[in-house]
Every structure is written in C-alpha cells, then in structure tokens.
Coordinates of C-alpha atoms and ligand atoms in Angstrom, one line a residue:
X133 CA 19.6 -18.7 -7.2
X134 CA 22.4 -16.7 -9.3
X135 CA 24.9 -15.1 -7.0
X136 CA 27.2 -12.8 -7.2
X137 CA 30.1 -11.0 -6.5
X138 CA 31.3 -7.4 -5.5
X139 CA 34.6 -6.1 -3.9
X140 CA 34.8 -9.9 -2.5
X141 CA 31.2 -10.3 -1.0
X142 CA 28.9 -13.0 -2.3
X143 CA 25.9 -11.6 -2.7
X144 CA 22.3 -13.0 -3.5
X145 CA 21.2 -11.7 -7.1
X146 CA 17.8 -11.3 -6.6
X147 CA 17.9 -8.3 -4.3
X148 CA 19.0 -4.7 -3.6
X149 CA 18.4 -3.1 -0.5
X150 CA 18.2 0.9 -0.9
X151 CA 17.5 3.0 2.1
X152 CA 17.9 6.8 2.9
X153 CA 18.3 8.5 6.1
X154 CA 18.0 12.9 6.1
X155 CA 20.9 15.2 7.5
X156 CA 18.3 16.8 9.3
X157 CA 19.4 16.7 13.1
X158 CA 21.1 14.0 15.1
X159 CA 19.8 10.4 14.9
X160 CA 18.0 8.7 17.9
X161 CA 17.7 5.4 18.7
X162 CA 14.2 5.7 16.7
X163 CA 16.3 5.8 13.2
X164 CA 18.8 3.7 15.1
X165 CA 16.0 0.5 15.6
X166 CA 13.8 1.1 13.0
X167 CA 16.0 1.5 10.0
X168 CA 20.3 1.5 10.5
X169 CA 20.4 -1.5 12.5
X170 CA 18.5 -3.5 9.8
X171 CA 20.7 -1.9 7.0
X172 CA 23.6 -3.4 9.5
X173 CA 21.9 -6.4 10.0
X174 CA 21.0 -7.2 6.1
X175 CA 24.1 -6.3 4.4
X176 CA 25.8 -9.4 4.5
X177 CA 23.6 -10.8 2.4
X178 CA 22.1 -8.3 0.0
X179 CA 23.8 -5.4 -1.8
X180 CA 22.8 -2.5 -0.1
X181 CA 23.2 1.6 -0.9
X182 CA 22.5 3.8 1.4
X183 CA 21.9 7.9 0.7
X184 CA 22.7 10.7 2.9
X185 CA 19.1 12.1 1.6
X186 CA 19.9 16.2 1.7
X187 CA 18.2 17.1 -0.5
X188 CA 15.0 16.0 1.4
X189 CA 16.1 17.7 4.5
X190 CA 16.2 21.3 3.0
X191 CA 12.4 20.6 2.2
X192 CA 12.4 22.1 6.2
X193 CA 14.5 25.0 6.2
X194 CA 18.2 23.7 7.4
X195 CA 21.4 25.8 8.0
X196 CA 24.1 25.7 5.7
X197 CA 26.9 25.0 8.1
X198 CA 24.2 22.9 9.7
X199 CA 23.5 20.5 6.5
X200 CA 27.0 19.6 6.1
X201 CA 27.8 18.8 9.7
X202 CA 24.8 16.8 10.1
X203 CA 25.5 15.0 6.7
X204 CA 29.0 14.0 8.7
X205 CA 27.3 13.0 11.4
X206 CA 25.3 10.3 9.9
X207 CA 27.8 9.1 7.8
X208 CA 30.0 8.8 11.2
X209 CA 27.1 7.4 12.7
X210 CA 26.2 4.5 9.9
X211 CA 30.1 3.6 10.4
X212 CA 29.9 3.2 13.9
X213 CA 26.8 1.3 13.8
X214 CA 29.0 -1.1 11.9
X215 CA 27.7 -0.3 8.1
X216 CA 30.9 -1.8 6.1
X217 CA 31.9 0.9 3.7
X218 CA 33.7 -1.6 1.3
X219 CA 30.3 -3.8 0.9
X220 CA 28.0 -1.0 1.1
X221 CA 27.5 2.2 -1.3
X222 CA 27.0 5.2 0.8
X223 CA 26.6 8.5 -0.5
X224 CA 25.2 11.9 -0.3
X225 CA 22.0 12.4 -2.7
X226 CA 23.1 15.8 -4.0
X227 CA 26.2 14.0 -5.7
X228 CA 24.3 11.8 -7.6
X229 CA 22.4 14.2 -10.4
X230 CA 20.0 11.4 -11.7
X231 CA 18.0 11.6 -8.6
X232 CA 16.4 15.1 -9.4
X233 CA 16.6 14.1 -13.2
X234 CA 14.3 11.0 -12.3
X235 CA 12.4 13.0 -9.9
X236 CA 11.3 15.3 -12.5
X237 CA 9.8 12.5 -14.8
X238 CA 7.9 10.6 -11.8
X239 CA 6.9 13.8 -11.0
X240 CA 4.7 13.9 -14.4
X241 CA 3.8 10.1 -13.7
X242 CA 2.3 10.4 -10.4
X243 CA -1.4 12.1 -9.8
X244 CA -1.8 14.9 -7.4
X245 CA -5.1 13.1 -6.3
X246 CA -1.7 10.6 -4.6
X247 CA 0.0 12.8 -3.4
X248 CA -2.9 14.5 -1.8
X249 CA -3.2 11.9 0.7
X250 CA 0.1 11.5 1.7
X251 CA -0.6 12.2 5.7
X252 CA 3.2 12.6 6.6
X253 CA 2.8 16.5 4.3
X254 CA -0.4 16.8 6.8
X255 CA 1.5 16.2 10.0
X256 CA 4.8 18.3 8.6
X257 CA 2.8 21.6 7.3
X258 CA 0.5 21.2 10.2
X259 CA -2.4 24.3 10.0
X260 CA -0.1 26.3 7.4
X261 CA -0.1 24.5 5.1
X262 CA 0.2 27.3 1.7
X263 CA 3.0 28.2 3.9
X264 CA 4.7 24.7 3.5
X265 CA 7.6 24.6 0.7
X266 CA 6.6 23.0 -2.5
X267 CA 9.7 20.6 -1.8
X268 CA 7.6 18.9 0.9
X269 CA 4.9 18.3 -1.2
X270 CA 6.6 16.9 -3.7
X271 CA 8.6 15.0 -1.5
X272 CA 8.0 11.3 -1.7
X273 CA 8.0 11.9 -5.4
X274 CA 12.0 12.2 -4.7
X275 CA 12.1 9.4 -2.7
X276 CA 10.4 7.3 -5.2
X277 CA 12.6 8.3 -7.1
X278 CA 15.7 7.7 -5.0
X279 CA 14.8 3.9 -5.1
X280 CA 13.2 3.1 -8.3
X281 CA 17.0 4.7 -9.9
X282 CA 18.7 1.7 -7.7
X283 CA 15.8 -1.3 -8.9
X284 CA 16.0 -1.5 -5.2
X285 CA 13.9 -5.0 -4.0
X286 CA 13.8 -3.9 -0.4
X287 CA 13.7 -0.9 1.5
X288 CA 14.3 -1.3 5.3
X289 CA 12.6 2.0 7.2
X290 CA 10.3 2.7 9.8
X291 CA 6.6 2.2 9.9
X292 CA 6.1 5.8 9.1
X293 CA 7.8 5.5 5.7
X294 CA 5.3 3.1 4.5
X295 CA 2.4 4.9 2.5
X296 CA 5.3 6.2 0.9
X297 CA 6.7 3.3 -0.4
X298 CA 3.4 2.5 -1.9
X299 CA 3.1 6.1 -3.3
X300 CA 6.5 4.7 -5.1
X301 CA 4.9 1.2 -6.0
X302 CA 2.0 3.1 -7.3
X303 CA 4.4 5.1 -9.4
X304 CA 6.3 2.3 -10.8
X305 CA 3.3 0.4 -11.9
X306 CA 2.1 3.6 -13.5
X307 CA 5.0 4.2 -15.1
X308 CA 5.5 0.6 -16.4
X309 CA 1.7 0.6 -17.7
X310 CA 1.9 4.0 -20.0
X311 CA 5.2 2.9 -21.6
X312 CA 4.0 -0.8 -21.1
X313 CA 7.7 -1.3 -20.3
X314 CA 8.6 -3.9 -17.0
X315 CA 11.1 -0.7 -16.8
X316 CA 10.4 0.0 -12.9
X317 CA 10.7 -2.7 -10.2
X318 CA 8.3 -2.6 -7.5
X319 CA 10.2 -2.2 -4.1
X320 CA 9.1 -4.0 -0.8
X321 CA 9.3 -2.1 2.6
X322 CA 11.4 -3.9 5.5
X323 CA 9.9 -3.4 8.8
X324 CA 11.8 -4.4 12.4
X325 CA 8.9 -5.7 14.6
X326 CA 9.2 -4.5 17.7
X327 CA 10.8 -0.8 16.7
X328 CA 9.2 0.6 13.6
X329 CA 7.4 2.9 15.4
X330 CA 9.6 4.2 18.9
X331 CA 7.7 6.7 20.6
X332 CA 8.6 9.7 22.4
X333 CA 9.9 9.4 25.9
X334 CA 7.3 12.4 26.9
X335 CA 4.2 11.5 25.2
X336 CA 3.2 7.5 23.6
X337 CA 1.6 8.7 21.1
X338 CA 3.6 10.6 19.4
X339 CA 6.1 9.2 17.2
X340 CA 10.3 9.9 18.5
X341 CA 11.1 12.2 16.0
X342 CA 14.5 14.8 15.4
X343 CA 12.5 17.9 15.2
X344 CA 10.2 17.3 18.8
X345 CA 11.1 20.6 20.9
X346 CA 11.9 18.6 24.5
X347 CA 15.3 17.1 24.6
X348 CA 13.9 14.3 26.7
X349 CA 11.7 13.0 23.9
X350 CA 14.4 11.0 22.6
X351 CA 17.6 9.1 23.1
X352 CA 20.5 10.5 20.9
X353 CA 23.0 7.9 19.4
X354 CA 25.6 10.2 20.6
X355 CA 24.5 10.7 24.1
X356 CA 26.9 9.9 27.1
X357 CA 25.6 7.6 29.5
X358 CA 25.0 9.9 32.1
X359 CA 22.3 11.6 29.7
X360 CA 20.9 8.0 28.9
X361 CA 20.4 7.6 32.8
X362 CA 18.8 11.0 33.3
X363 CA 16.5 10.7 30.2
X364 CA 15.3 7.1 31.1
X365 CA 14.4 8.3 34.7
X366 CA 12.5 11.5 32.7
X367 CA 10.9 8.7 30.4
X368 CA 6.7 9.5 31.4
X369 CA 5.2 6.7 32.6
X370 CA 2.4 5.9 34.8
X371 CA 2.5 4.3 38.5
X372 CA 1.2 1.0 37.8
X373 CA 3.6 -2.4 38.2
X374 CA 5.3 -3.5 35.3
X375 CA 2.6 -5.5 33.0
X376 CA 2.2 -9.3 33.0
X377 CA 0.8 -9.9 29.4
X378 CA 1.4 -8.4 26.3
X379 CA -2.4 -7.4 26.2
X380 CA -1.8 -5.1 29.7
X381 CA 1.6 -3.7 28.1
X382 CA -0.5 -2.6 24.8
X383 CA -3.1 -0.9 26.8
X384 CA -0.1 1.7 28.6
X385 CA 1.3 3.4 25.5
X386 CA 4.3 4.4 27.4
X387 CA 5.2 1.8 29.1
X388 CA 5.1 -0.4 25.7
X389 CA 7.1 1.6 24.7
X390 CA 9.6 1.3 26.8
X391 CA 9.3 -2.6 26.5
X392 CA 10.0 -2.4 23.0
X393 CA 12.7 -0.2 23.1
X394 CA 14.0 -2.9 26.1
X395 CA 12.9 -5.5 23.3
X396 CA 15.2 -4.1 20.1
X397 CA 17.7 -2.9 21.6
X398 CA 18.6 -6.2 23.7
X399 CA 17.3 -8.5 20.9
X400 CA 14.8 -10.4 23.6
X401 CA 11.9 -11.1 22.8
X402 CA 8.8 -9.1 23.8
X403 CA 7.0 -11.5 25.8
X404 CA 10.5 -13.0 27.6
X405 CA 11.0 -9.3 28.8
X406 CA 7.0 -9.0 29.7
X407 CA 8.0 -12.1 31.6
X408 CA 11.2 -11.4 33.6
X409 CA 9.6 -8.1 34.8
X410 CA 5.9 -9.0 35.2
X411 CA 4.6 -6.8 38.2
X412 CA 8.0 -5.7 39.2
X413 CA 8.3 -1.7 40.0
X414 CA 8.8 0.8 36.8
X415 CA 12.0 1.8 38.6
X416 CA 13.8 -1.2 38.5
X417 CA 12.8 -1.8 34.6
X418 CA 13.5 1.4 34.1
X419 CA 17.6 0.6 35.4
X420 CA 17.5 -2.6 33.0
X421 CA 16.1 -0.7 30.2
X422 CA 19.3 2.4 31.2
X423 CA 21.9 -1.0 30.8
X424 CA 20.3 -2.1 27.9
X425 CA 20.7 0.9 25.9
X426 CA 23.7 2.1 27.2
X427 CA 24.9 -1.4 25.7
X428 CA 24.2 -0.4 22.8
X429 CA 24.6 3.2 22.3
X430 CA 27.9 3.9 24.0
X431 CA 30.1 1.7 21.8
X432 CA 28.5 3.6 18.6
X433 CA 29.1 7.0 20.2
X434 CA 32.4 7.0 21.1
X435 CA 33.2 5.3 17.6
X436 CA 30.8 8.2 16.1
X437 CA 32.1 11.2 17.7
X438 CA 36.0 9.9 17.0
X439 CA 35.0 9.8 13.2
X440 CA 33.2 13.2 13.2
X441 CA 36.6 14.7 13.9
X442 CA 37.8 13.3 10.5
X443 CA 36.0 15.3 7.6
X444 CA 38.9 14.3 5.1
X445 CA 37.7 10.6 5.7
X446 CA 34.2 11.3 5.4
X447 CA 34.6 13.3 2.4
X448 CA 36.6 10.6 0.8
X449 CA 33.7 7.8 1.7
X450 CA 31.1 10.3 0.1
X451 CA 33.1 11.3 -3.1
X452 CA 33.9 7.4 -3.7
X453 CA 30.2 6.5 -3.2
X454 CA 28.6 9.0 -5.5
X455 CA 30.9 7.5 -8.1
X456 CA 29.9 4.0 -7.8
X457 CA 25.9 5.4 -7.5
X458 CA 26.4 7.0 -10.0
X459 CA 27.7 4.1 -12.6
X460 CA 23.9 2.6 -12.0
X461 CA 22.3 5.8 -12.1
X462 CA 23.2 7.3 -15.1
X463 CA 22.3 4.0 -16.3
X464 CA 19.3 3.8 -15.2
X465 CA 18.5 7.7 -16.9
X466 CA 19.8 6.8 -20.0
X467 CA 17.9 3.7 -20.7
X468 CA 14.6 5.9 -19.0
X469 CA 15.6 8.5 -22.0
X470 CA 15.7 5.9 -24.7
X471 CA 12.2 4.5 -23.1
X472 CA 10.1 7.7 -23.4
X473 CA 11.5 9.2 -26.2
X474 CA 14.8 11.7 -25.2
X475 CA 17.1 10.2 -26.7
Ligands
AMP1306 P1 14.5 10.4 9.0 O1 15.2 10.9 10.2 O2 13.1 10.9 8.9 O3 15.3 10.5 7.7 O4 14.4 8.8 9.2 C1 15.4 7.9 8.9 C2 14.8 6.5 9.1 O5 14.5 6.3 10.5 C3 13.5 6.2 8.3 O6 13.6 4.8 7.9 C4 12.5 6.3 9.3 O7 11.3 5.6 9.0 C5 13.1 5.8 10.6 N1 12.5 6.4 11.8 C6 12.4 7.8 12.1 N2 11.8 7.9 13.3 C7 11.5 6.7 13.7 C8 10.9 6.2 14.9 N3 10.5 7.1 15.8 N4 10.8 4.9 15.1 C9 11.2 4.0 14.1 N5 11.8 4.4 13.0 C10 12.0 5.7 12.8
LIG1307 N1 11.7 9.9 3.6 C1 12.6 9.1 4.5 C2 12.5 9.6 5.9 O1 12.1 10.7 6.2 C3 14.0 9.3 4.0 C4 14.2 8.8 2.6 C5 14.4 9.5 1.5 C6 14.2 7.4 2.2 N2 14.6 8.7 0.4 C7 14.4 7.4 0.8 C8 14.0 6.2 2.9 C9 14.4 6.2 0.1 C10 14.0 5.0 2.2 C11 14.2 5.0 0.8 O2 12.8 8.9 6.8

C-alpha cells in the first residue's frame, strides 16, 4: 500500500476520512460516541478533515451571535476530545466557497424523486412542512457535496446520517455515469457499534438530539459532574433488575440505552457489562454508569470551556484550515469545470 506523508504523519494512501458536525447547539455525548470519538480514534491512521458545517445549521433558523459562539464551541470541543489540529484539517464550511459551488451542480444531478424520501426532512419539518426552509430540503444535497469535494473514502457519523450518505453515493454514481467520468468517489459510512444511535434520557425511542426541549434528554460534553449525577438519576427507566442477556436488555429501550452508553463510553464490551450487573438494582448501575461518564466527559470539559475563552486561537485554527481545504477544493471545482464544460 503507497503511503504517505503530511506535516510528519504517515498516512495510509488509500483513504480520506471527511466528517462534519453543525454549530447548531452544544454537543452531547450522542455526537460525542457516535461521530468525534471515532474521528479521534481514526486519525492516526487516515488523513481526516473535519467541517464546522454552518451553513447546514442556518437551514433551522439560528442566532447570529449564536452561530459563531456555537461554531467556537465545537471547535473547543473537537480539541479537547483530543482531535490533533496539526494532523487534522478543521474548518468552518462557509470559508471554503467550493462547497456551495459544488452544491449547486449536484443539485442539478440529483432527482427530486431522492430527495423526496429523505425521512430526516420528514422528522425536521414535522406537519408544516411548506413552512420548512428550502435549505432543509436541499440539505443532504450540501452534504454530498461537502464530501464528494474532499474524495473522502470514509465518513464516520451516526446511524442517522446514513440514507444520506447513500443519497451522496447515489449522486456520485450519477454524476460519474452522465459525464461517464470515474470523477466522484463513492464514500463509505463509519458506524461505532454500540453508540450510533444514543437515545434520549427521557424517552428510548427517540433519538438524543440538540434541539429536544427537556434539558434532561441529554448529557452535554460540557456539563459539570454534579449535572451528570442529577441527569443520570433523571435518566427514565423502568423498575425491573438490571437484565441478564442481551435479548432482555433489547426488549427495555431505556435501559439499553443506558448499557450502551455504559458500553462506549467505558470501551467494555456490551455483554461483559450485561454481565457484571445482571439482576443487580437500576440504582447501583445507574452510579457506575454516573463514573463512567464522568470519566470521560470531565477531562474534555474543563479542556473545552478553557479554550472557549480563547477566540483569537480558534479563529487562527479556522482561518489556517479553510486554507489548506481550500487547496483541494478549488481543485476539485476546477477539474469539475473542465469535466462538464465551464471552462
Ligand atoms: P449534528 O449535531 O446533527 O451535526 O450531528 C453530528 C454528528 O453526531 C453526526 O455524525 C450525527 O450522526 C451524530 N449524532 C447526532 N446525534 C446522535 C445520537 N443521538 N447518537 C449518535 N450519533 C449522533
Ligand atoms: N448532516 C450531518 C448531521 O446533521 C452533518 C454533516 C454535514 C455531515 N455535512 C456532512 C456529516 C458531511 C458527515 C459528512 O449530523
């Protein structure tokens, strides 16, 4: 396999993880499990860029003031997670042009009869949906877009991310057929096993989300542990025992839950932990499960909420990442020009 080198990191040639998280609230330990910890966990190995993805966000209605303190807070948070920013590319979407330029073209590739089935525009623009902003619509058009510019291999996300990944396979293959050109690669999706999906603390099955109404839904990364405690003793459950096979833990959406939170976060394996508390009271799982996150979301919020503090260095990370997108991107756009007959 041809290797490689960037800014002293070998690197295996043959992928290129791209990944993008939105400004759009604070990040729970849903985005934490299911997508930052495998950026952090694959990017000694593969080159990796990561987006600050704002331009999806304002496909809700978000705040000015709001947008750019939220853009710092996952950028503090993806450092504190341990995301190297010498080996990585991180940057804010709206610095990079090329997305919106490519967006536009995939936008003429892809069918509406595609996009019409995308169920995550469904959930989003629930009963009003003429009321929704065309932006949401159009939105995984973007986000195909946001990886097929990179020739990304891999995309690590959460299980709710994956019809539109193969909305963006669709549109690569699409694309690649009309100008019978091997122009687009096809990206695969990166899923962590036990935390694709973490549900909310309040209700199993609904999926954790930023925009859920009840504080107690979800776990912040930047909650003290005090507010851990509290929101772990909230967690609904029911008043069984603890389960003794992973068939019983399935059957109790909360509880399994809770197990695969207890699961990712402590990097044990589902049935050990099914194991080691098999008929024991919720109560005492439910102080394990408190350490266990606590573990691992104190270290990143102290480290998060010191960086916050230090826009100058964020804005410095962001500015010197949109340049090195960019040197692919515009790339990437020129060659798409030549291709379909703009230049
Ligand atoms: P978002 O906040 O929607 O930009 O999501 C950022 C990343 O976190 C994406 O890869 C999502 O798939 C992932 N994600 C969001 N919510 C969850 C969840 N409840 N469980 C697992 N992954 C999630
Ligand atoms: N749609 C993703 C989410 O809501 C965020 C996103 C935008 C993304 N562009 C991306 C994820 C590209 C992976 C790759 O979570």
């Amino acid at each position: 396999m041809l290797n490689y080198i960037l800014n002293g990191v070998i690197f295996m040639a043959d992928k290129r993880i791209f990944s993008g998280v939105q400004p759009s609230g604070s990040i729970h330990i849903g985005n934490y499990l299911g997508a930052i910890k495998q950026f952090v966990d694959n990017q000694n190995q593969y080159e990796s860029i990561f987006s600050i993805v704002d331009l999806h966000a304002i496909t809700v209605w978000q705040e000015p003031e709001e947008l750019i303190n939220s853009t710092h807070n996952v950028l503090a948070l993806f450092i504190a997670s341990g995301l190297s920013i010498e080996k990585n590319i991180i940057f804010k979407q709206s610095a990079v042009v090329e997305h919106t330029q490519l967006s536009w073209v995939l936008g003429c590739t892809a069918r509406m009869g595609w996009l019409n089935r995308m169920t995550q525009f469904k959930d989003k623009a629930g009963k009003n949906k003429e009321n929704a902003s065309i932006g949401l619509y159009t939105y995984p058009i973007l986000m195909a877009a946001d990886i097929l510019l990179y020739s990304a291999t891999h995309v690590p996300v959460g299980d709710d991310q994956k019809q539109h990944l193969e909305l963006a396979r669709d549109i690569a293959n699409k694309f690649n057929t009309d100008y019978k050109k091997d122009f687009f690669l096809l990206p695969q999706p990166i899923f962590n096993k036990n935390s694709t999906r973490v549900m909310s603390l309040r209700d199993g099955s609904n999926k954790m989300s930023k925009s859920d109404i009840s504080e107690y839904s979800r776990i912040l990364m930047t909650d003290n542990n005090d507010i851990i405690t509290k929101k772990i003793k909230k967690a609904k459950t029911d008043s069984l025992k603890m389960p003794d096979t992973i068939k019983d833990a399935e059957s109790r959406l909360e509880i399994n839950n809770l197990i695969n939170i207890y699961s990712a976060s402590s990097g044990i394996d589902k049935q050990l932990v099914i194991d080691d508390f098999a008929l024991k009271d919720i109560i005492d799982f439910k102080k394990s499960l408190t350490e266990v996150i606590i573990e691992v979301v104190e270290p990143i919020a102290l480290e998060a909420n010191k960086l916050i503090n230090d826009k100058k260095y964020l804005e410095v990370i962001l500015k010197e990442g949109a340049e090195q997108a960019r040197e692919i991107s515009s790339k990437k756009i020129s060659d798409l020009y030549s291709i379909i007959g703009m230049i």
